[in-house]
PDB file of C-alpha atoms and ligand atoms in Angstrom:
ATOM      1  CA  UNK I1100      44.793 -10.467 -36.778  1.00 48.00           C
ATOM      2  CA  UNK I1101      46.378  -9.314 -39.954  1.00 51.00           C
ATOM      3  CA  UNK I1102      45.579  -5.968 -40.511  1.00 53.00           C
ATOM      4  CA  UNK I1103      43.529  -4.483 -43.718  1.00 49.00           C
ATOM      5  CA  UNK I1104      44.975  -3.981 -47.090  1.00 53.00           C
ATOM      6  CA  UNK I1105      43.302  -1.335 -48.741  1.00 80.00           C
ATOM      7  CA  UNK I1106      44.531  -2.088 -52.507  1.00 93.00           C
ATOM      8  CA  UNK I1107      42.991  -0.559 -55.252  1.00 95.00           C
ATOM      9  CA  UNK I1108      44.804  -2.641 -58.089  1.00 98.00           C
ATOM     10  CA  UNK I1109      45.849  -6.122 -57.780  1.00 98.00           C
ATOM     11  CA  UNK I1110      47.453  -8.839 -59.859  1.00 98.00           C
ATOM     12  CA  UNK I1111      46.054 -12.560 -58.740  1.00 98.00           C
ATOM     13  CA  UNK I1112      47.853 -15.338 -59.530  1.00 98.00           C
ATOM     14  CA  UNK I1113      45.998 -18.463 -60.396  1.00 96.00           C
ATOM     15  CA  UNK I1114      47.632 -21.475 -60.478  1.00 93.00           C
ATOM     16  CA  UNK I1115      46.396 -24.394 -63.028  1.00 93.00           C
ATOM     17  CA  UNK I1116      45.960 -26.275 -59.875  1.00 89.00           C
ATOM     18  CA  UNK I1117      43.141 -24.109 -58.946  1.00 89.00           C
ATOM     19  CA  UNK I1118      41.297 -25.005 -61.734  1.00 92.00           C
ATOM     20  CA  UNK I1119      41.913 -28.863 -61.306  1.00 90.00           C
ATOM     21  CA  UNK I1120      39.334 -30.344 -58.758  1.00 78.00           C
ATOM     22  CA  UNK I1121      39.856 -33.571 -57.636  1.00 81.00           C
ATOM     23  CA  UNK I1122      40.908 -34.841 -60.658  1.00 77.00           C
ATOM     24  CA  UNK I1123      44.415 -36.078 -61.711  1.00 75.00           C
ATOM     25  CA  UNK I1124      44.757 -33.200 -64.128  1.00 74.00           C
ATOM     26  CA  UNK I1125      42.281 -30.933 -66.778  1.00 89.00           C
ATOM     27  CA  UNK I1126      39.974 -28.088 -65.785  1.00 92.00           C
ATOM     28  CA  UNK I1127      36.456 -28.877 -63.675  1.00 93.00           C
ATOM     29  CA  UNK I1128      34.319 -25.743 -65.021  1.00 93.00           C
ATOM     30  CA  UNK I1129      33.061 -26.169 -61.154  1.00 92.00           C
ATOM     31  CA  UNK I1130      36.213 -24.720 -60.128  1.00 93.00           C
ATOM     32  CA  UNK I1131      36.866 -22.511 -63.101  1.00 95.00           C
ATOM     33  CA  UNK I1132      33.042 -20.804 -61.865  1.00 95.00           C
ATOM     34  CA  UNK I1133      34.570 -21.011 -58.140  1.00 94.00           C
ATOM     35  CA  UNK I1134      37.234 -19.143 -59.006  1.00 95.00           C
ATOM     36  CA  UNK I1135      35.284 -16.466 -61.298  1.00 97.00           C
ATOM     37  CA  UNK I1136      33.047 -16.359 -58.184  1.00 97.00           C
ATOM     38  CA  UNK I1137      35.616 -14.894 -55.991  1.00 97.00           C
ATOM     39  CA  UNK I1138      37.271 -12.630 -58.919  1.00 97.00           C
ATOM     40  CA  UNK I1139      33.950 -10.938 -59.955  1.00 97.00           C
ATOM     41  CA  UNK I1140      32.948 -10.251 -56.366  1.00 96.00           C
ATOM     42  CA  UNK I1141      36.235  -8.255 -55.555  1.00 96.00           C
ATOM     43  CA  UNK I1142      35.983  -6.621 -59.079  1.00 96.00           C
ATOM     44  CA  UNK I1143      32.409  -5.405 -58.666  1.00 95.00           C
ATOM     45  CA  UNK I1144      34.022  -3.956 -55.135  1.00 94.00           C
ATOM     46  CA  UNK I1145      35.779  -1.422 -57.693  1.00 94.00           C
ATOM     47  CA  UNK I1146      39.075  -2.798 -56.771  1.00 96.00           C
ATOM     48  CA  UNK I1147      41.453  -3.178 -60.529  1.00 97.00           C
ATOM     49  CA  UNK I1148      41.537  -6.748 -60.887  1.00 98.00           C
ATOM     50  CA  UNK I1149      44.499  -8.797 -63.183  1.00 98.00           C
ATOM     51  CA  UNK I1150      44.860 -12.182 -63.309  1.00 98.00           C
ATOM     52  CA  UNK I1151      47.833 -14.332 -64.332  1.00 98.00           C
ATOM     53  CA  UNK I1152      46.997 -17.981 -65.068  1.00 97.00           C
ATOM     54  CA  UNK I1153      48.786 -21.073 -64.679  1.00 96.00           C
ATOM     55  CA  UNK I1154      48.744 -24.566 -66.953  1.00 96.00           C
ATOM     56  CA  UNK I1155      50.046 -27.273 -64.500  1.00 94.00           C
ATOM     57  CA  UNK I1156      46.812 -28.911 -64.552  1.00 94.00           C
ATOM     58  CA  UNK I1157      47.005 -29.250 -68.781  1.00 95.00           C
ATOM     59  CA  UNK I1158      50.958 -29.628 -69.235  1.00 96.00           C
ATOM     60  CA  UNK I1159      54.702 -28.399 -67.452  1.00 96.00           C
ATOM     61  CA  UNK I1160      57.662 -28.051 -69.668  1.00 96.00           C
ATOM     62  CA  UNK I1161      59.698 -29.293 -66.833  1.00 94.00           C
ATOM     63  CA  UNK I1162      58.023 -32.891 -66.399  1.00 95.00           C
ATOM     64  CA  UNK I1163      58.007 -33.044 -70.066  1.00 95.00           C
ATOM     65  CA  UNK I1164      61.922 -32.774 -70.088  1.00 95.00           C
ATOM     66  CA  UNK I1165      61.959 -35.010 -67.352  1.00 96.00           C
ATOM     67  CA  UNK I1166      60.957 -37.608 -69.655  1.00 96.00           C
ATOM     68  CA  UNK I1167      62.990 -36.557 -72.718  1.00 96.00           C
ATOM     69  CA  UNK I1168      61.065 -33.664 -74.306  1.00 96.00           C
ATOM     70  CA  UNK I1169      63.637 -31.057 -75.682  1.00 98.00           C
ATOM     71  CA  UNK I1170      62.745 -27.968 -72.235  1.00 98.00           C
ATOM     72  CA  UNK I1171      61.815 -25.303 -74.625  1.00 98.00           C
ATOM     73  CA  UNK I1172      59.702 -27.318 -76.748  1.00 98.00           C
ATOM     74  CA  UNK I1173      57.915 -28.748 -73.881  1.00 98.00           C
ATOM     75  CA  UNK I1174      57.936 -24.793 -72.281  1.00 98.00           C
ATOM     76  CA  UNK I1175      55.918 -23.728 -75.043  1.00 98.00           C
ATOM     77  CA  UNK I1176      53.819 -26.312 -74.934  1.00 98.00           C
ATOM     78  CA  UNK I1177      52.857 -25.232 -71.460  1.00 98.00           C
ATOM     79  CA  UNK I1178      52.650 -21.525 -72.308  1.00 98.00           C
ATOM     80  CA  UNK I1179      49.912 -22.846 -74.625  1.00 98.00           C
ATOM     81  CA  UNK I1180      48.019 -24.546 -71.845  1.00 97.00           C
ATOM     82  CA  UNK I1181      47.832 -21.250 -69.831  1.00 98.00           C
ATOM     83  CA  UNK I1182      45.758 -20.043 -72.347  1.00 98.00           C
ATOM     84  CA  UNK I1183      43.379 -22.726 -72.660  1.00 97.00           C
ATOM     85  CA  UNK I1184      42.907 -21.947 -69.021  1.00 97.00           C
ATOM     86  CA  UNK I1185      42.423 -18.326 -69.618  1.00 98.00           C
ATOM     87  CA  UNK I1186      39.737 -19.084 -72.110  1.00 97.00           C
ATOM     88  CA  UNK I1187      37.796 -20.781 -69.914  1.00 97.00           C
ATOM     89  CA  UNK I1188      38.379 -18.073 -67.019  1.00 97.00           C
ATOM     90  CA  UNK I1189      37.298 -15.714 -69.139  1.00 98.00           C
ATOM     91  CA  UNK I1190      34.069 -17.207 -70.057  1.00 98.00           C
ATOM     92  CA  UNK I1191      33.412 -17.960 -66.440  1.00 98.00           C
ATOM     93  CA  UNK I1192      33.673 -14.221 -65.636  1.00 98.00           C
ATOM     94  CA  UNK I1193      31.385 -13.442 -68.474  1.00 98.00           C
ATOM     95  CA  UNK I1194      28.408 -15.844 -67.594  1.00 98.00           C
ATOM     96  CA  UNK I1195      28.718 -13.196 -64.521  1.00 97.00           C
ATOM     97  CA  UNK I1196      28.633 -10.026 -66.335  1.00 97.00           C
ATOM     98  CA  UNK I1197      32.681  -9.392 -65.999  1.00 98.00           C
ATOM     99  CA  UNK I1198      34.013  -7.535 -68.723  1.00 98.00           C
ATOM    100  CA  UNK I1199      36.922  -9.226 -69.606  1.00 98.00           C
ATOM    101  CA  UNK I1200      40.067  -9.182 -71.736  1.00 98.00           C
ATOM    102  CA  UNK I1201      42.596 -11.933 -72.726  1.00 98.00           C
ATOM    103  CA  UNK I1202      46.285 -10.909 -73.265  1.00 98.00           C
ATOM    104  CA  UNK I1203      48.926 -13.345 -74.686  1.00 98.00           C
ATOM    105  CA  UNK I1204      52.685 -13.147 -74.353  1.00 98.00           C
ATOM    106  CA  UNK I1205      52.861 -15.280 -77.639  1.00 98.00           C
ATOM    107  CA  UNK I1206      50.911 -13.632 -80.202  1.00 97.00           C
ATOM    108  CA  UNK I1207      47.315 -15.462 -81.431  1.00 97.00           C
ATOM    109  CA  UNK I1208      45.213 -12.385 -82.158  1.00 95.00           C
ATOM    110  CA  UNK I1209      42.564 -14.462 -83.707  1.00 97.00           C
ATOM    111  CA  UNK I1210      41.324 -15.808 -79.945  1.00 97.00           C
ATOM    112  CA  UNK I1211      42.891 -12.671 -78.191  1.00 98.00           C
ATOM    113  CA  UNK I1212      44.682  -9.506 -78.202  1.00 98.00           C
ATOM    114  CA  UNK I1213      48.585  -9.530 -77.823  1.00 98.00           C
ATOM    115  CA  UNK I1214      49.808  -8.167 -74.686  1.00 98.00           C
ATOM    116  CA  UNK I1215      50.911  -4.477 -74.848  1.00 98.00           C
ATOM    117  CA  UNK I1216      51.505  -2.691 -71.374  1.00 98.00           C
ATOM    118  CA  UNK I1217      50.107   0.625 -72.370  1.00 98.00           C
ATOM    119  CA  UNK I1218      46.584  -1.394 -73.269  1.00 98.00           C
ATOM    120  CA  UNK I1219      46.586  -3.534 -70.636  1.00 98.00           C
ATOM    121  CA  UNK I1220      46.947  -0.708 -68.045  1.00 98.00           C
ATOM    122  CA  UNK I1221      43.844   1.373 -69.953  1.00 98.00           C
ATOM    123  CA  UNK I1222      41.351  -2.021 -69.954  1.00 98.00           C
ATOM    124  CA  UNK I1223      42.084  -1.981 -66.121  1.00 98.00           C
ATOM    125  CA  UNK I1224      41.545   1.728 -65.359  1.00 97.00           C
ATOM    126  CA  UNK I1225      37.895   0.974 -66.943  1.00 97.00           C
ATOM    127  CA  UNK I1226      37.289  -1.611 -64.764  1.00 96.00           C
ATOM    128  CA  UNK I1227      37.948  -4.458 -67.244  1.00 98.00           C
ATOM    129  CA  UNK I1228      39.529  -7.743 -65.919  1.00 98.00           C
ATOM    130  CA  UNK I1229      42.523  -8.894 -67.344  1.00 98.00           C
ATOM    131  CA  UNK I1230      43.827 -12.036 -67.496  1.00 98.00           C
ATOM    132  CA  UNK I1231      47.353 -12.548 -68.962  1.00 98.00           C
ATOM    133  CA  UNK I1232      48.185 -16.113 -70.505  1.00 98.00           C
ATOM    134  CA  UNK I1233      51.157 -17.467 -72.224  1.00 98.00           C
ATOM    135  CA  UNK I1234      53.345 -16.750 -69.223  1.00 98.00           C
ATOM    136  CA  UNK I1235      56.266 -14.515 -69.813  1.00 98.00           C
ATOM    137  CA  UNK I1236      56.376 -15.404 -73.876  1.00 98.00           C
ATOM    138  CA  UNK I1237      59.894 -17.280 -72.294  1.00 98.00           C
ATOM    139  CA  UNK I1238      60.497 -21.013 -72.241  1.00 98.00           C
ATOM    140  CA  UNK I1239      62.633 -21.444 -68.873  1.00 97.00           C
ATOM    141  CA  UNK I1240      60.025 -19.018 -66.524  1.00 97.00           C
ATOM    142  CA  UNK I1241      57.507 -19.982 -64.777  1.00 97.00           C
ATOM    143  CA  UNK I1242      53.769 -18.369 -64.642  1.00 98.00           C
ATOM    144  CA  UNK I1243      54.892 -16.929 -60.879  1.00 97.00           C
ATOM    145  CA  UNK I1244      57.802 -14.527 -62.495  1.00 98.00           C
ATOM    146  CA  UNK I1245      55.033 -13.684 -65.222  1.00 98.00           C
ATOM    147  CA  UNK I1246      52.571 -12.800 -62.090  1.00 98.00           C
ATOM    148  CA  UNK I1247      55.347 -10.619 -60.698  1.00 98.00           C
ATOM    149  CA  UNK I1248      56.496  -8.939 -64.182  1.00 98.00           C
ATOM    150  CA  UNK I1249      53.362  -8.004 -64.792  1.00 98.00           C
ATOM    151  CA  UNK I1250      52.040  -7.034 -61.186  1.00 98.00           C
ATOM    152  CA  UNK I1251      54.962  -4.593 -61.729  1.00 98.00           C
ATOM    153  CA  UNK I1252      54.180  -3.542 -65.414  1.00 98.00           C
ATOM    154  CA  UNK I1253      50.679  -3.057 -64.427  1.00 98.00           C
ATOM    155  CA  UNK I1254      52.015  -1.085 -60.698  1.00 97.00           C
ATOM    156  CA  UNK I1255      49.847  -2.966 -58.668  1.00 98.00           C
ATOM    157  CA  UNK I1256      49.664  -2.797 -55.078  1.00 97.00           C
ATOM    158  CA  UNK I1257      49.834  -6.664 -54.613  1.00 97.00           C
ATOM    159  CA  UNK I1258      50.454  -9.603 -56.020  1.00 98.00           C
ATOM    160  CA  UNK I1259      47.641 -12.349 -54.701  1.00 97.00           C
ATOM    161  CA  UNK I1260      49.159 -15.924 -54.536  1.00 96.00           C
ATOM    162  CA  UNK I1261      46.274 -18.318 -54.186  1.00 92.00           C
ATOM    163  CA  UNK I1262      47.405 -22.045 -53.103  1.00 88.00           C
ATOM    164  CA  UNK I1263      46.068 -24.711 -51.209  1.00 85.00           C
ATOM    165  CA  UNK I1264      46.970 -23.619 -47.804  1.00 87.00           C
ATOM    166  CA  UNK I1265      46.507 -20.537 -45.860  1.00 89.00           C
ATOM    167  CA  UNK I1266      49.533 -19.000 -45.985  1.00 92.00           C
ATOM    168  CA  UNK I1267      53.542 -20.093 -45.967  1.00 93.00           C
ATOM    169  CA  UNK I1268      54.229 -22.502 -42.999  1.00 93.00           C
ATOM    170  CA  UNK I1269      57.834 -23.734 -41.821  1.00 90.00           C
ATOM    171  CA  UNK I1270      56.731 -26.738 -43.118  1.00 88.00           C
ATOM    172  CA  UNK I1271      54.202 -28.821 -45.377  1.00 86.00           C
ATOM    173  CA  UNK I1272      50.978 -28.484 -43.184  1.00 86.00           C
ATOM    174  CA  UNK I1273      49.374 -31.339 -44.580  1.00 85.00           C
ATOM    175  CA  UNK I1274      52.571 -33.833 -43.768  1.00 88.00           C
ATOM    176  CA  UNK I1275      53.813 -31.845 -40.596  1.00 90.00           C
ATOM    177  CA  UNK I1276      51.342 -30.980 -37.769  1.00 89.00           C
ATOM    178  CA  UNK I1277      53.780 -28.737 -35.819  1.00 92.00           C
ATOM    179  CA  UNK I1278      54.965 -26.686 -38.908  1.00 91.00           C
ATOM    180  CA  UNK I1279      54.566 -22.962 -38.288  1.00 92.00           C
ATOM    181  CA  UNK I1280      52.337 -20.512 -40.042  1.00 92.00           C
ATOM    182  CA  UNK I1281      53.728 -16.938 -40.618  1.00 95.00           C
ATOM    183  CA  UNK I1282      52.099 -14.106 -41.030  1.00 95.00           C
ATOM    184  CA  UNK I1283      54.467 -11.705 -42.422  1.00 96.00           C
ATOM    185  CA  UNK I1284      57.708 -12.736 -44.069  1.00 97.00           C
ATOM    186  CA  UNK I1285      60.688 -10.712 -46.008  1.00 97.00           C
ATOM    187  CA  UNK I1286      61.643 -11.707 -49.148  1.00 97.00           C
ATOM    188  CA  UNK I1287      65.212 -12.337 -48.079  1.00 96.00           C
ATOM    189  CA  UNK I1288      63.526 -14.621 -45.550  1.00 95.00           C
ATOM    190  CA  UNK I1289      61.303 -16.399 -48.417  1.00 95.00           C
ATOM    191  CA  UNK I1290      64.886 -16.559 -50.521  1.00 95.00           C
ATOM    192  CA  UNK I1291      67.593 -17.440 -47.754  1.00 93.00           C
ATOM    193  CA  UNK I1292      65.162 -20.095 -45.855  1.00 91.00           C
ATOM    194  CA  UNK I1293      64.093 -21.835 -49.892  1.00 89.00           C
ATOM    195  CA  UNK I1294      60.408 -21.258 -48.416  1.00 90.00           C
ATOM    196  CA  UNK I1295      57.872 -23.157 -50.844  1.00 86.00           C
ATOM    197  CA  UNK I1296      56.034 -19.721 -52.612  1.00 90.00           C
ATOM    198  CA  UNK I1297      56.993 -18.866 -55.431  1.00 93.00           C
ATOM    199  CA  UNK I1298      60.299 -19.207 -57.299  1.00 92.00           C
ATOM    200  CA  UNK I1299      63.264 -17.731 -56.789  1.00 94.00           C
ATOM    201  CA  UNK I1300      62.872 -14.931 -59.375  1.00 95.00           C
ATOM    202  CA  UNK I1301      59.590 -13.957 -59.039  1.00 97.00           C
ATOM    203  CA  UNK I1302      60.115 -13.160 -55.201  1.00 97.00           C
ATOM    204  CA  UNK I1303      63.421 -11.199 -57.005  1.00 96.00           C
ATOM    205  CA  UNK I1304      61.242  -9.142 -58.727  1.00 97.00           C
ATOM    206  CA  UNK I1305      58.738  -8.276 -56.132  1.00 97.00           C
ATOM    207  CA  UNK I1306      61.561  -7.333 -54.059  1.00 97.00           C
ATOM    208  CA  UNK I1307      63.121  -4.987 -56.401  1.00 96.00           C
ATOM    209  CA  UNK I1308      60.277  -3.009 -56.883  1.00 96.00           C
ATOM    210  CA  UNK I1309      58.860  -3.694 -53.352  1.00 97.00           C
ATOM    211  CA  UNK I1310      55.275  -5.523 -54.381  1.00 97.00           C
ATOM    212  CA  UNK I1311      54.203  -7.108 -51.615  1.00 97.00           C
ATOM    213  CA  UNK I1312      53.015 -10.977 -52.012  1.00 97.00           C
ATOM    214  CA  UNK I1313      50.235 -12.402 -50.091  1.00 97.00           C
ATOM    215  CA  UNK I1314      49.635 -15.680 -49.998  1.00 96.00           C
ATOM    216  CA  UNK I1315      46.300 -16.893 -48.602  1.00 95.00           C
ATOM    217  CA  UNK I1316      43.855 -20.290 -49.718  1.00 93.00           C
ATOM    218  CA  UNK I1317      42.139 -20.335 -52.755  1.00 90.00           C
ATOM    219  CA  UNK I1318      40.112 -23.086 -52.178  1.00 87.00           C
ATOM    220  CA  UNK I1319      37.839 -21.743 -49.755  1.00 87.00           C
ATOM    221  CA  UNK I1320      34.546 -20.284 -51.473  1.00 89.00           C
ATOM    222  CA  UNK I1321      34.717 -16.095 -50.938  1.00 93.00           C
ATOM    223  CA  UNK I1322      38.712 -16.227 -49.921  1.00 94.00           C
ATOM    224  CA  UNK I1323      40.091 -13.749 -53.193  1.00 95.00           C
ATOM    225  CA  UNK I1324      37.260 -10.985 -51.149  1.00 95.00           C
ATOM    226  CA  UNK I1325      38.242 -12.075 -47.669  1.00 94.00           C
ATOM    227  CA  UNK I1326      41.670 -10.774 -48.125  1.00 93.00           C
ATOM    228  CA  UNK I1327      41.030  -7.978 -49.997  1.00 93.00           C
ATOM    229  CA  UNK I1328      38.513  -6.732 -46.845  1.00 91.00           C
ATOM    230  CA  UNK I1329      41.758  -7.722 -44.452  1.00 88.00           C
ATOM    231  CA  UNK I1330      39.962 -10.582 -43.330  1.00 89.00           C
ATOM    232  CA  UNK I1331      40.855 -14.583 -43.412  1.00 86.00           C
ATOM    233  CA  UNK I1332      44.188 -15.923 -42.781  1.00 91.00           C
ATOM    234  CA  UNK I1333      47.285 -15.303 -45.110  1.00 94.00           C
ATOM    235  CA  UNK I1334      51.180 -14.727 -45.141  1.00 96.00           C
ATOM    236  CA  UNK I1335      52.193 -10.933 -46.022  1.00 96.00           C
ATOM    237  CA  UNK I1336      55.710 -11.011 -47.761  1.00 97.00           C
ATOM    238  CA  UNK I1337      57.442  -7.577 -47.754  1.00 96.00           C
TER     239      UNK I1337
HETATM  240  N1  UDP Q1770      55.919 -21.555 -69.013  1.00 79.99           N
HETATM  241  C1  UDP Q1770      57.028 -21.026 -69.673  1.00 79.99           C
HETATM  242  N2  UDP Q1770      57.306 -19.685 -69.560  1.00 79.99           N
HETATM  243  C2  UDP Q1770      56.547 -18.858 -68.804  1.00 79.99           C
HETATM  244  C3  UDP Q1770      55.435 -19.393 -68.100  1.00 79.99           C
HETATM  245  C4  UDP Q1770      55.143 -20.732 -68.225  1.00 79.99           C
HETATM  246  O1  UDP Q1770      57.737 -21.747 -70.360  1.00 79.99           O
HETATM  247  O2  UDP Q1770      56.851 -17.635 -68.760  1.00 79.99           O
HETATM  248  C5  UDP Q1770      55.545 -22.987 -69.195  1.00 79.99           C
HETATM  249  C6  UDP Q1770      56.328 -23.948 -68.338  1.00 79.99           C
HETATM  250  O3  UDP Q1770      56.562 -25.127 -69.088  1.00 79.99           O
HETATM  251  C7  UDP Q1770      55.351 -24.263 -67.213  1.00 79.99           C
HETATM  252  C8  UDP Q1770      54.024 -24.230 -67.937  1.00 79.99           C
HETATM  253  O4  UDP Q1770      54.186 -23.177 -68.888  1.00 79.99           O
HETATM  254  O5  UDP Q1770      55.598 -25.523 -66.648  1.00 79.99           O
HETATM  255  C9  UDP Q1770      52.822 -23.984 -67.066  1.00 79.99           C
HETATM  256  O6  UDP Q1770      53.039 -22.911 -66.193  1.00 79.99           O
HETATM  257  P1  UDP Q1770      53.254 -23.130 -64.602  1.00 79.99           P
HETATM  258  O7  UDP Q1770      53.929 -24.435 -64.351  1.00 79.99           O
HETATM  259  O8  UDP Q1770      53.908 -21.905 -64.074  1.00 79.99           O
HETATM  260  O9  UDP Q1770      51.753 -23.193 -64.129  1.00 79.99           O
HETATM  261  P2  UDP Q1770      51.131 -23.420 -62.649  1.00 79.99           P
HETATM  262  O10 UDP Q1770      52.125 -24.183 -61.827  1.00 79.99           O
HETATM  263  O11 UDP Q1770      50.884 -22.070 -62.077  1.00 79.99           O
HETATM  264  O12 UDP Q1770      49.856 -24.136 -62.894  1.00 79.99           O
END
């Protein structure tokens, strides 16, 4: 079906949710080692692996405000959850031998090094994973338009969208059995049709600089490889 993508650096988004389980909220290191699974078996493919995590599970600036946090406050708040995540990704990969490296937008160089695009570029060329937390370092963004920045900072060839489905339909697919999946979109399409992806300005970015999105299911055991190999089901956005 969808044809191969033969990518030899890649930024993967992981969303907090990923790292949730069945739980309400919080990490399950079950799904934390899932995920670390899947992300050490496409690195030891030699393909330049970066990860940008998410901190839904832990905390979101926006539901904060929602009940009367100041945004910015709360904002920070949830850049500070994306690193808790990225702490425990981290470990994860190295109980399986991935050399890693933890980059913050925010600076906390006592738990990991502060994000510098030159550096972060050099850990990948030597095969080291890196996983960039705190976001954008901007209350007001979202952990999607950090993926994209940095997918472009770091000129990879994709930017891997895990979610809970496998691919972008026409509609929910868990609420609407007739929704349509697609399997290649344009961005204008993503932007003028409000698909559910990512926001607004992170498909922006990609489009600028022509990074191609592909969204495909993270919850399915081997899924991060599948794709890179060509195979599975996902939605190509170009
Ligand atoms: N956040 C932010 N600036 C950023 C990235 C994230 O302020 O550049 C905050 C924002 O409050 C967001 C929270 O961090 O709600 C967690 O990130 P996000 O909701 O994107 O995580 P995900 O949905 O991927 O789990």
């Amino acid at each position: 079906t969808e044809k191969t993508p033969a990518y030899k650096r890649v930024l993967l988004k992981v969303s907090g949710e990923a790292l949730m389980g069945d739980g309400p909220s919080g990490v399950d290191p079950d799904m934390v080692d899932m995920v670390a699974a899947d992300i050490a078996d496409v690195a030891a493919s030699g393909v330049q692996v970066s990860l940008v995590v998410g901190g839904g599970n832990i905390f979101r600036g926006l539901a904060a405000a929602a009940k009367g946090m100041d945004r910015a406050q709360g904002d920070y708040a949830g850049m500070l959850a994306t690193v808790i995540n990225a702490l425990m990704l981290q470990n994860a990969l190295e109980r399986r031998g991935v050399e890693t490296r933890v980059m913050t937008a925010i600076q906390m160089a006592s738990i990991a090094e502060p994000y510098i695009r030159r550096r972060a570029v050099r850990h990948m060329e030597k095969g080291r994973v890196v996983i960039f937390a705190a976001g954008t370092g901007n209350p007001f963004f979202t952990t999607d338009t950090a993926a994209a920045l940095r997918a472009n900072e770091m000129e990879c060839d994709a930017l891997l969208k895990g979610t809970q489905v496998d691919g972008v339909y026409s509609a929910d697919p868990r609420r609407n059995p007739d929704a349509e999946r697609y399997t290649q979109l344009t961005y204008m399409d993503v932007l003028s049709r409000d698909l559910n992806v990512m926001d607004a300005a992170a498909i922006s970015l990609a489009r600028e600089n022509r990074l191609p999105i592909i969204v495909f299911n993270m919850h399915a055991p081997g899924a991060f490889g599948a794709v890179m190999r060509g195979e599975g089901r996902f939605t190509r956005i170009i």
